[in-house]
PDB file of C-alpha atoms in Angstrom:
ATOM      1  CA  MET A   1      83.129 323.268 157.860  1.00 54.00           C
ATOM      2  CA  SER A   2      79.585 323.566 159.252  1.00 56.00           C
ATOM      3  CA  ARG A   3      78.509 326.443 161.448  1.00 60.00           C
ATOM      4  CA  SER A   4      77.627 324.065 164.294  1.00 63.00           C
ATOM      5  CA  SER A   5      81.201 322.738 164.389  1.00 79.00           C
ATOM      6  CA  ARG A   6      82.378 326.246 165.324  1.00 87.00           C
ATOM      7  CA  ARG A   7      79.914 326.580 168.177  1.00 91.00           C
ATOM      8  CA  TYR A   8      81.322 328.471 171.188  1.00 93.00           C
ATOM      9  CA  LEU A   9      84.381 329.504 169.153  1.00 94.00           C
ATOM     10  CA  ASP A  10      85.081 333.208 168.679  1.00 91.00           C
ATOM     11  CA  LEU A  11      88.077 334.297 166.584  1.00 89.00           C
ATOM     12  CA  ARG A  12      89.602 337.469 168.010  1.00 84.00           C
ATOM     13  CA  GLY A  13      92.590 338.624 166.024  1.00 77.00           C
ATOM     14  CA  LEU A  14      94.766 335.534 165.538  1.00 79.00           C
ATOM     15  CA  LYS A  15      93.463 333.570 168.522  1.00 82.00           C
ATOM     16  CA  TYR A  16      90.309 331.599 169.163  1.00 89.00           C
ATOM     17  CA  TRP A  17      88.303 332.151 172.330  1.00 90.00           C
ATOM     18  CA  PHE A  18      85.726 329.920 173.947  1.00 91.00           C
ATOM     19  CA  LYS A  19      82.547 331.930 174.507  1.00 92.00           C
ATOM     20  CA  ARG A  20      79.417 330.442 176.021  1.00 93.00           C
ATOM     21  CA  ASP A  21      76.432 332.411 177.285  1.00 94.00           C
ATOM     22  CA  ILE A  22      75.612 331.866 180.951  1.00 92.00           C
ATOM     23  CA  PRO A  23      71.874 331.249 181.497  1.00 93.00           C
ATOM     24  CA  HIS A  24      70.125 334.232 183.125  1.00 93.00           C
ATOM     25  CA  ALA A  25      68.907 332.170 186.094  1.00 91.00           C
ATOM     26  CA  ILE A  26      72.412 331.245 187.251  1.00 90.00           C
ATOM     27  CA  ARG A  27      74.342 334.384 186.345  1.00 88.00           C
ATOM     28  CA  PRO A  28      74.378 335.553 189.995  1.00 86.00           C
ATOM     29  CA  ARG A  29      76.439 332.418 190.765  1.00 83.00           C
ATOM     30  CA  PHE A  30      79.057 333.682 188.288  1.00 82.00           C
ATOM     31  CA  GLY A  31      79.363 337.217 189.570  1.00 77.00           C
ATOM     32  CA  GLY A  32      76.671 338.534 187.233  1.00 84.00           C
ATOM     33  CA  LYS A  33      78.704 337.745 184.099  1.00 85.00           C
ATOM     34  CA  SER A  34      76.721 337.055 180.934  1.00 89.00           C
ATOM     35  CA  ALA A  35      79.292 334.810 179.236  1.00 89.00           C
ATOM     36  CA  TYR A  36      82.009 332.323 180.131  1.00 89.00           C
ATOM     37  CA  LEU A  37      85.184 333.324 178.273  1.00 88.00           C
ATOM     38  CA  VAL A  38      88.484 331.461 177.921  1.00 86.00           C
ATOM     39  CA  ASN A  39      91.391 332.354 175.651  1.00 83.00           C
ATOM     40  CA  LEU A  40      92.262 329.129 173.801  1.00 83.00           C
ATOM     41  CA  GLU A  41      95.688 330.524 172.823  1.00 75.00           C
ATOM     42  CA  THR A  42      95.650 329.009 169.355  1.00 82.00           C
ATOM     43  CA  GLY A  43      94.802 330.063 165.837  1.00 84.00           C
ATOM     44  CA  ASP A  44      94.482 326.473 164.646  1.00 85.00           C
ATOM     45  CA  ILE A  45      90.820 325.553 164.289  1.00 89.00           C
ATOM     46  CA  ARG A  46      91.416 321.857 165.054  1.00 88.00           C
ATOM     47  CA  ALA A  47      93.309 322.559 168.275  1.00 85.00           C
ATOM     48  CA  ALA A  48      90.682 325.152 169.214  1.00 88.00           C
ATOM     49  CA  MET A  49      87.873 322.640 168.687  1.00 90.00           C
ATOM     50  CA  GLN A  50      89.628 320.076 170.861  1.00 86.00           C
ATOM     51  CA  ARG A  51      90.109 322.545 173.701  1.00 85.00           C
ATOM     52  CA  ARG A  52      86.575 323.862 173.140  1.00 90.00           C
ATOM     53  CA  ASP A  53      85.196 320.380 173.773  1.00 89.00           C
ATOM     54  CA  GLU A  54      87.151 320.108 177.039  1.00 85.00           C
ATOM     55  CA  ILE A  55      85.898 323.451 178.316  1.00 88.00           C
ATOM     56  CA  LYS A  56      82.333 322.708 177.209  1.00 90.00           C
ATOM     57  CA  ARG A  57      82.330 319.629 179.439  1.00 87.00           C
ATOM     58  CA  GLN A  58      83.662 321.763 182.267  1.00 84.00           C
ATOM     59  CA  THR A  59      80.974 324.426 181.809  1.00 89.00           C
ATOM     60  CA  ASP A  60      78.283 321.728 181.548  1.00 90.00           C
ATOM     61  CA  ARG A  61      79.320 320.609 185.017  1.00 86.00           C
ATOM     62  CA  LEU A  62      79.558 324.166 186.369  1.00 88.00           C
ATOM     63  CA  PHE A  63      76.114 325.119 185.052  1.00 90.00           C
ATOM     64  CA  ARG A  64      74.553 321.906 186.398  1.00 89.00           C
ATOM     65  CA  ASP A  65      76.077 322.495 189.831  1.00 87.00           C
ATOM     66  CA  ALA A  66      74.823 326.086 189.805  1.00 87.00           C
ATOM     67  CA  ARG A  67      71.261 325.022 188.926  1.00 89.00           C
ATOM     68  CA  GLU A  68      71.242 322.369 191.654  1.00 86.00           C
ATOM     69  CA  GLY A  69      72.527 324.775 194.291  1.00 81.00           C
ATOM     70  CA  ARG A  70      75.915 323.170 194.723  1.00 76.00           C
ATOM     71  CA  SER A  71      79.024 325.288 195.038  1.00 65.00           C
ATOM     72  CA  VAL A  72      80.511 326.350 191.730  1.00 64.00           C
ATOM     73  CA  ALA A  73      84.143 325.376 191.193  1.00 59.00           C
ATOM     74  CA  PRO A  74      86.412 328.351 191.915  1.00 53.00           C
ATOM     75  CA  ALA A  75      88.668 329.944 189.333  1.00 48.00           C
ATOM     76  CA  THR A  76      91.677 328.109 190.746  1.00 45.00           C
ATOM     77  CA  ASP A  77      90.163 324.805 189.532  1.00 58.00           C
ATOM     78  CA  THR A  78      90.049 326.226 186.030  1.00 76.00           C
ATOM     79  CA  ILE A  79      93.650 327.322 186.447  1.00 81.00           C
ATOM     80  CA  GLN A  80      94.678 323.811 187.398  1.00 78.00           C
ATOM     81  CA  GLU A  81      92.929 322.351 184.369  1.00 82.00           C
ATOM     82  CA  ARG A  82      94.602 324.868 182.081  1.00 85.00           C
ATOM     83  CA  ALA A  83      97.963 324.184 183.705  1.00 88.00           C
ATOM     84  CA  GLU A  84      97.592 320.431 183.248  1.00 86.00           C
ATOM     85  CA  THR A  85      96.594 320.973 179.618  1.00 89.00           C
ATOM     86  CA  TRP A  86      99.654 323.127 178.927  1.00 91.00           C
ATOM     87  CA  ALA A  87     101.921 320.708 180.787  1.00 89.00           C
ATOM     88  CA  ARG A  88     100.755 317.984 178.383  1.00 90.00           C
ATOM     89  CA  GLU A  89     101.262 320.304 175.419  1.00 92.00           C
ATOM     90  CA  ALA A  90     104.794 321.152 176.582  1.00 92.00           C
ATOM     91  CA  GLU A  91     105.619 317.472 176.986  1.00 92.00           C
ATOM     92  CA  GLU A  92     104.291 316.728 173.510  1.00 93.00           C
ATOM     93  CA  ALA A  93     106.322 319.615 172.076  1.00 93.00           C
ATOM     94  CA  LYS A  94     109.428 318.241 173.770  1.00 92.00           C
ATOM     95  CA  ARG A  95     108.901 314.755 172.318  1.00 94.00           C
ATOM     96  CA  ASP A  96     108.079 315.911 168.795  1.00 95.00           C
ATOM     97  CA  PRO A  97     108.665 319.657 168.248  1.00 94.00           C
ATOM     98  CA  HIS A  98     107.974 319.507 164.504  1.00 94.00           C
ATOM     99  CA  GLY A  99     104.787 317.486 164.976  1.00 94.00           C
ATOM    100  CA  TRP A 100     103.532 319.791 167.722  1.00 94.00           C
ATOM    101  CA  THR A 101     104.232 322.871 165.620  1.00 93.00           C
ATOM    102  CA  ALA A 102     102.334 321.292 162.732  1.00 92.00           C
ATOM    103  CA  LYS A 103      99.387 320.561 165.021  1.00 90.00           C
ATOM    104  CA  ILE A 104      98.995 324.095 166.341  1.00 87.00           C
ATOM    105  CA  THR A 105      99.505 325.730 162.932  1.00 88.00           C
ATOM    106  CA  GLY A 106      97.403 323.325 160.884  1.00 87.00           C
ATOM    107  CA  ARG A 107     100.296 322.356 158.629  1.00 88.00           C
ATOM    108  CA  ASP A 108     101.817 319.099 157.498  1.00 92.00           C
ATOM    109  CA  ARG A 109     104.636 317.917 159.741  1.00 90.00           C
ATOM    110  CA  ASN A 110     107.038 317.494 156.825  1.00 92.00           C
ATOM    111  CA  ASP A 111     106.554 321.143 155.854  1.00 93.00           C
ATOM    112  CA  VAL A 112     107.814 322.493 159.190  1.00 91.00           C
ATOM    113  CA  GLU A 113     111.420 323.694 158.971  1.00 93.00           C
ATOM    114  CA  ASP A 114     113.762 323.666 161.961  1.00 93.00           C
ATOM    115  CA  HIS A 115     113.696 327.455 162.286  1.00 92.00           C
ATOM    116  CA  GLU A 116     109.879 327.402 162.312  1.00 93.00           C
ATOM    117  CA  VAL A 117     109.520 325.131 165.341  1.00 93.00           C
ATOM    118  CA  ALA A 118     107.255 326.793 167.892  1.00 92.00           C
ATOM    119  CA  ASP A 119     108.227 327.182 171.542  1.00 93.00           C
ATOM    120  CA  PRO A 120     105.411 326.226 173.941  1.00 92.00           C
ATOM    121  CA  ARG A 121     106.902 328.546 176.557  1.00 92.00           C
ATOM    122  CA  GLU A 122     105.679 331.526 174.558  1.00 91.00           C
ATOM    123  CA  PHE A 123     102.102 330.222 174.701  1.00 91.00           C
ATOM    124  CA  ILE A 124     102.416 329.368 178.393  1.00 93.00           C
ATOM    125  CA  GLU A 125     103.679 332.864 179.190  1.00 92.00           C
ATOM    126  CA  ALA A 126     100.767 334.369 177.251  1.00 90.00           C
ATOM    127  CA  GLU A 127      98.328 332.183 179.198  1.00 89.00           C
ATOM    128  CA  ALA A 128      99.995 333.269 182.452  1.00 90.00           C
ATOM    129  CA  GLU A 129      99.514 336.918 181.501  1.00 89.00           C
ATOM    130  CA  GLN A 130      95.828 336.313 180.810  1.00 85.00           C
ATOM    131  CA  ILE A 131      95.427 334.614 184.185  1.00 83.00           C
ATOM    132  CA  GLU A 132      97.167 337.483 185.953  1.00 84.00           C
ATOM    133  CA  CYS A 133      94.874 340.013 184.285  1.00 80.00           C
ATOM    134  CA  ARG A 134      91.779 338.012 185.175  1.00 74.00           C
ATOM    135  CA  TYR A 135      92.618 336.543 188.598  1.00 71.00           C
ATOM    136  CA  GLY A 136      95.763 338.204 189.892  1.00 78.00           C
ATOM    137  CA  GLU A 137      99.453 337.561 190.452  1.00 83.00           C
ATOM    138  CA  ARG A 138      98.988 334.766 192.981  1.00 78.00           C
ATOM    139  CA  ASP A 139      96.997 332.588 190.575  1.00 81.00           C
ATOM    140  CA  ARG A 140      99.463 333.359 187.784  1.00 86.00           C
ATOM    141  CA  ASP A 141     102.286 332.005 189.941  1.00 86.00           C
ATOM    142  CA  ARG A 142     100.199 328.963 190.812  1.00 83.00           C
ATOM    143  CA  PHE A 143      99.558 328.293 187.128  1.00 88.00           C
ATOM    144  CA  LEU A 144     103.270 328.485 186.286  1.00 89.00           C
ATOM    145  CA  ASN A 145     104.217 326.272 189.224  1.00 87.00           C
ATOM    146  CA  LEU A 146     101.715 323.627 188.128  1.00 86.00           C
ATOM    147  CA  VAL A 147     102.868 323.703 184.508  1.00 89.00           C
ATOM    148  CA  GLN A 148     106.522 323.388 185.515  1.00 85.00           C
ATOM    149  CA  GLY A 149     105.886 320.682 188.102  1.00 81.00           C
ATOM    150  CA  ARG A 150     106.763 322.826 191.126  1.00 80.00           C
ATOM    151  CA  VAL A 151     104.173 321.206 193.385  1.00 77.00           C
ATOM    152  CA  ASP A 152     104.294 319.346 196.689  1.00 80.00           C
ATOM    153  CA  VAL A 153     105.142 315.654 196.608  1.00 81.00           C
ATOM    154  CA  ASP A 154     101.584 314.686 197.566  1.00 80.00           C
ATOM    155  CA  HIS A 155      99.943 316.955 194.959  1.00 74.00           C
ATOM    156  CA  TYR A 156      98.669 314.035 192.857  1.00 74.00           C
ATOM    157  CA  MET A 157      98.189 311.650 195.784  1.00 81.00           C
ATOM    158  CA  GLU A 158      94.384 311.454 195.760  1.00 79.00           C
ATOM    159  CA  ALA A 159      94.257 311.061 191.979  1.00 76.00           C
ATOM    160  CA  TYR A 160      96.790 308.228 192.256  1.00 82.00           C
ATOM    161  CA  LEU A 161      94.896 306.483 195.051  1.00 83.00           C
ATOM    162  CA  LYS A 162      91.628 306.758 193.153  1.00 80.00           C
ATOM    163  CA  GLU A 163      93.213 305.261 190.062  1.00 82.00           C
ATOM    164  CA  ALA A 164      94.977 302.497 192.045  1.00 83.00           C
ATOM    165  CA  ARG A 165      91.664 301.148 193.459  1.00 85.00           C
ATOM    166  CA  LEU A 166      93.311 299.639 196.543  1.00 86.00           C
ATOM    167  CA  ALA A 167      91.546 298.132 199.526  1.00 89.00           C
ATOM    168  CA  PRO A 168      90.460 300.759 202.102  1.00 86.00           C
ATOM    169  CA  LYS A 169      93.079 299.723 204.655  1.00 88.00           C
ATOM    170  CA  THR A 170      95.829 299.663 202.050  1.00 89.00           C
ATOM    171  CA  THR A 171      94.681 303.055 200.738  1.00 87.00           C
ATOM    172  CA  ASP A 172      94.961 304.596 204.213  1.00 87.00           C
ATOM    173  CA  GLU A 173      98.392 303.080 204.737  1.00 88.00           C
ATOM    174  CA  ARG A 174      99.600 304.296 201.337  1.00 87.00           C
ATOM    175  CA  ARG A 175      98.191 307.781 201.996  1.00 86.00           C
ATOM    176  CA  ASN A 176     100.006 308.012 205.332  1.00 87.00           C
ATOM    177  CA  LEU A 177     103.290 306.898 203.777  1.00 87.00           C
ATOM    178  CA  ILE A 178     103.025 309.466 200.987  1.00 88.00           C
ATOM    179  CA  LYS A 179     102.088 312.228 203.432  1.00 86.00           C
ATOM    180  CA  ARG A 180     105.071 311.388 205.604  1.00 87.00           C
ATOM    181  CA  PHE A 181     107.382 311.546 202.604  1.00 88.00           C
ATOM    182  CA  ALA A 182     105.748 314.821 201.459  1.00 85.00           C
ATOM    183  CA  GLU A 183     106.264 316.436 204.868  1.00 86.00           C
ATOM    184  CA  TRP A 184     109.930 315.438 204.834  1.00 86.00           C
ATOM    185  CA  ALA A 185     110.385 316.807 201.296  1.00 84.00           C
ATOM    186  CA  LYS A 186     108.710 320.065 202.275  1.00 80.00           C
ATOM    187  CA  LEU A 187     111.164 320.508 205.146  1.00 83.00           C
ATOM    188  CA  GLN A 188     113.954 320.019 202.625  1.00 82.00           C
ATOM    189  CA  GLY A 189     112.390 322.690 200.414  1.00 80.00           C
ATOM    190  CA  LYS A 190     111.926 320.224 197.547  1.00 79.00           C
ATOM    191  CA  SER A 191     109.048 320.025 195.074  1.00 79.00           C
ATOM    192  CA  LEU A 192     107.843 316.919 193.271  1.00 81.00           C
ATOM    193  CA  LEU A 193     109.897 317.802 190.203  1.00 75.00           C
ATOM    194  CA  GLN A 194     113.091 317.858 192.269  1.00 78.00           C
ATOM    195  CA  ILE A 195     112.654 314.426 193.821  1.00 82.00           C
ATOM    196  CA  ASP A 196     114.926 311.818 192.264  1.00 82.00           C
ATOM    197  CA  ARG A 197     116.464 308.519 193.342  1.00 83.00           C
ATOM    198  CA  ALA A 198     119.119 310.300 195.384  1.00 85.00           C
ATOM    199  CA  TYR A 199     116.533 312.129 197.496  1.00 81.00           C
ATOM    200  CA  ALA A 200     114.409 308.992 197.817  1.00 81.00           C
ATOM    201  CA  GLY A 201     117.477 307.185 199.148  1.00 83.00           C
ATOM    202  CA  ARG A 202     118.244 310.036 201.515  1.00 85.00           C
ATOM    203  CA  TYR A 203     114.679 309.926 202.835  1.00 82.00           C
ATOM    204  CA  PHE A 204     115.016 306.207 203.490  1.00 79.00           C
ATOM    205  CA  SER A 205     118.329 306.689 205.302  1.00 82.00           C
ATOM    206  CA  GLU A 206     117.110 309.585 207.440  1.00 82.00           C
ATOM    207  CA  ALA A 207     113.484 308.712 208.127  1.00 78.00           C
ATOM    208  CA  ILE A 208     112.844 305.013 207.478  1.00 76.00           C
ATOM    209  CA  ALA A 209     116.020 303.117 208.331  1.00 73.00           C
ATOM    210  CA  PRO A 210     116.236 304.427 211.922  1.00 73.00           C
ATOM    211  CA  LEU A 211     112.772 302.983 212.618  1.00 67.00           C
ATOM    212  CA  ASN A 212     114.066 299.498 211.851  1.00 62.00           C
ATOM    213  CA  ASP A 213     117.457 299.818 213.558  1.00 60.00           C
ATOM    214  CA  PRO A 214     117.790 296.832 215.973  1.00 56.00           C
ATOM    215  CA  HIS A 215     120.172 298.880 218.132  1.00 54.00           C
ATOM    216  CA  ARG A 216     117.931 301.954 218.301  1.00 55.00           C
ATOM    217  CA  GLU A 217     116.542 301.298 221.797  1.00 56.00           C
ATOM    218  CA  GLU A 218     119.970 300.405 223.165  1.00 55.00           C
ATOM    219  CA  ALA A 219     121.356 303.632 221.680  1.00 54.00           C
ATOM    220  CA  CYS A 220     118.522 305.611 223.276  1.00 55.00           C
ATOM    221  CA  TRP A 221     119.306 304.049 226.663  1.00 52.00           C
ATOM    222  CA  GLN A 222     122.998 304.907 226.332  1.00 51.00           C
ATOM    223  CA  ARG A 223     122.135 308.487 225.431  1.00 50.00           C
ATOM    224  CA  GLN A 224     119.831 308.792 228.463  1.00 53.00           C
ATOM    225  CA  ALA A 225     122.522 307.350 230.726  1.00 49.00           C
ATOM    226  CA  VAL A 226     125.036 309.904 229.466  1.00 43.00           C
ATOM    227  CA  LEU A 227     122.505 312.663 230.161  1.00 47.00           C
ATOM    228  CA  GLY A 228     122.163 311.550 233.773  1.00 50.00           C
ATOM    229  CA  PHE A 229     119.291 309.069 233.799  1.00 52.00           C
ATOM    230  CA  PRO A 230     121.091 305.815 234.742  1.00 49.00           C
ATOM    231  CA  ASP A 231     117.992 304.408 236.438  1.00 53.00           C
ATOM    232  CA  CYS A 232     116.163 304.101 233.104  1.00 53.00           C
ATOM    233  CA  PRO A 233     115.841 300.312 232.459  1.00 55.00           C
ATOM    234  CA  ARG A 234     117.675 298.893 229.489  1.00 53.00           C
ATOM    235  CA  PRO A 235     115.510 297.206 226.810  1.00 52.00           C
ATOM    236  CA  CYS A 236     116.942 293.779 227.574  1.00 54.00           C
ATOM    237  CA  ASP A 237     116.253 294.286 231.299  1.00 53.00           C
ATOM    238  CA  ARG A 238     112.547 294.790 230.461  1.00 51.00           C
ATOM    239  CA  GLY A 239     112.404 291.441 228.689  1.00 51.00           C
ATOM    240  CA  GLU A 240     112.646 292.980 225.202  1.00 48.00           C
ATOM    241  CA  PRO A 241     115.197 292.386 222.474  1.00 48.00           C
ATOM    242  CA  MET A 242     116.806 295.422 220.890  1.00 45.00           C
ATOM    243  CA  GLY A 243     114.395 295.114 217.961  1.00 46.00           C
ATOM    244  CA  GLY A 244     111.444 295.878 220.263  1.00 45.00           C
ATOM    245  CA  THR A 245     109.585 292.515 220.305  1.00 43.00           C
ATOM    246  CA  ALA A 246     109.062 290.928 223.725  1.00 43.00           C
ATOM    247  CA  PHE A 247     110.676 287.590 224.407  1.00 40.00           C
ATOM    248  CA  ALA A 248     110.529 285.097 227.300  1.00 41.00           C
ATOM    249  CA  ARG A 249     113.280 285.349 229.870  1.00 40.00           C
TER     250      ARG A 249
END
């Protein structure tokens, strides 16, 4: 393997690290640090090279933004990228544990015995510890929440809308609908991972169906009358059907 193919890779013990020197001119934008370091959490050269390429693209963007005077992405953006990467790894390990173990160890899939299957949770916990040491407990918790899907319902909303490429009006309508659902879920104390068909149906029953109830206005009038406001006009007395659309008397 050529020396250039190992560029930015630094083997420390059994793990590879990404190490890239920060140009002198922009080091003040990175707290005076001389190098950008990331623990790749793998001893497999192929997996390390793949993750190296991802982080290189990220640092290319960070360095360009720093040179052009734009704000440099905060550490929490890096945490989100790492969390999304490990979420994909965990999903892959769940689908094919033997294949995933072979990938991270550089072995043939058929050579991996059942008792040798690796648990991605061990790697995720190690990454969380690194994040806590570097950024603190709050960002560690954020990393773990992202990996495990404990995020608000609208967490991926903008990414979804960008990918959907809807008309501007439709995009705004879809955004408002998702936000409304997210606010309801937050009041219920539910994250995106906890939303299933049962909760979607409950949301419809509690928040959507009442808006289309043809007897809603009549029920409101009856409630007001019981509370002592009998002079409030009934919907039908105002020339409106109980559904809310005006009609000729």
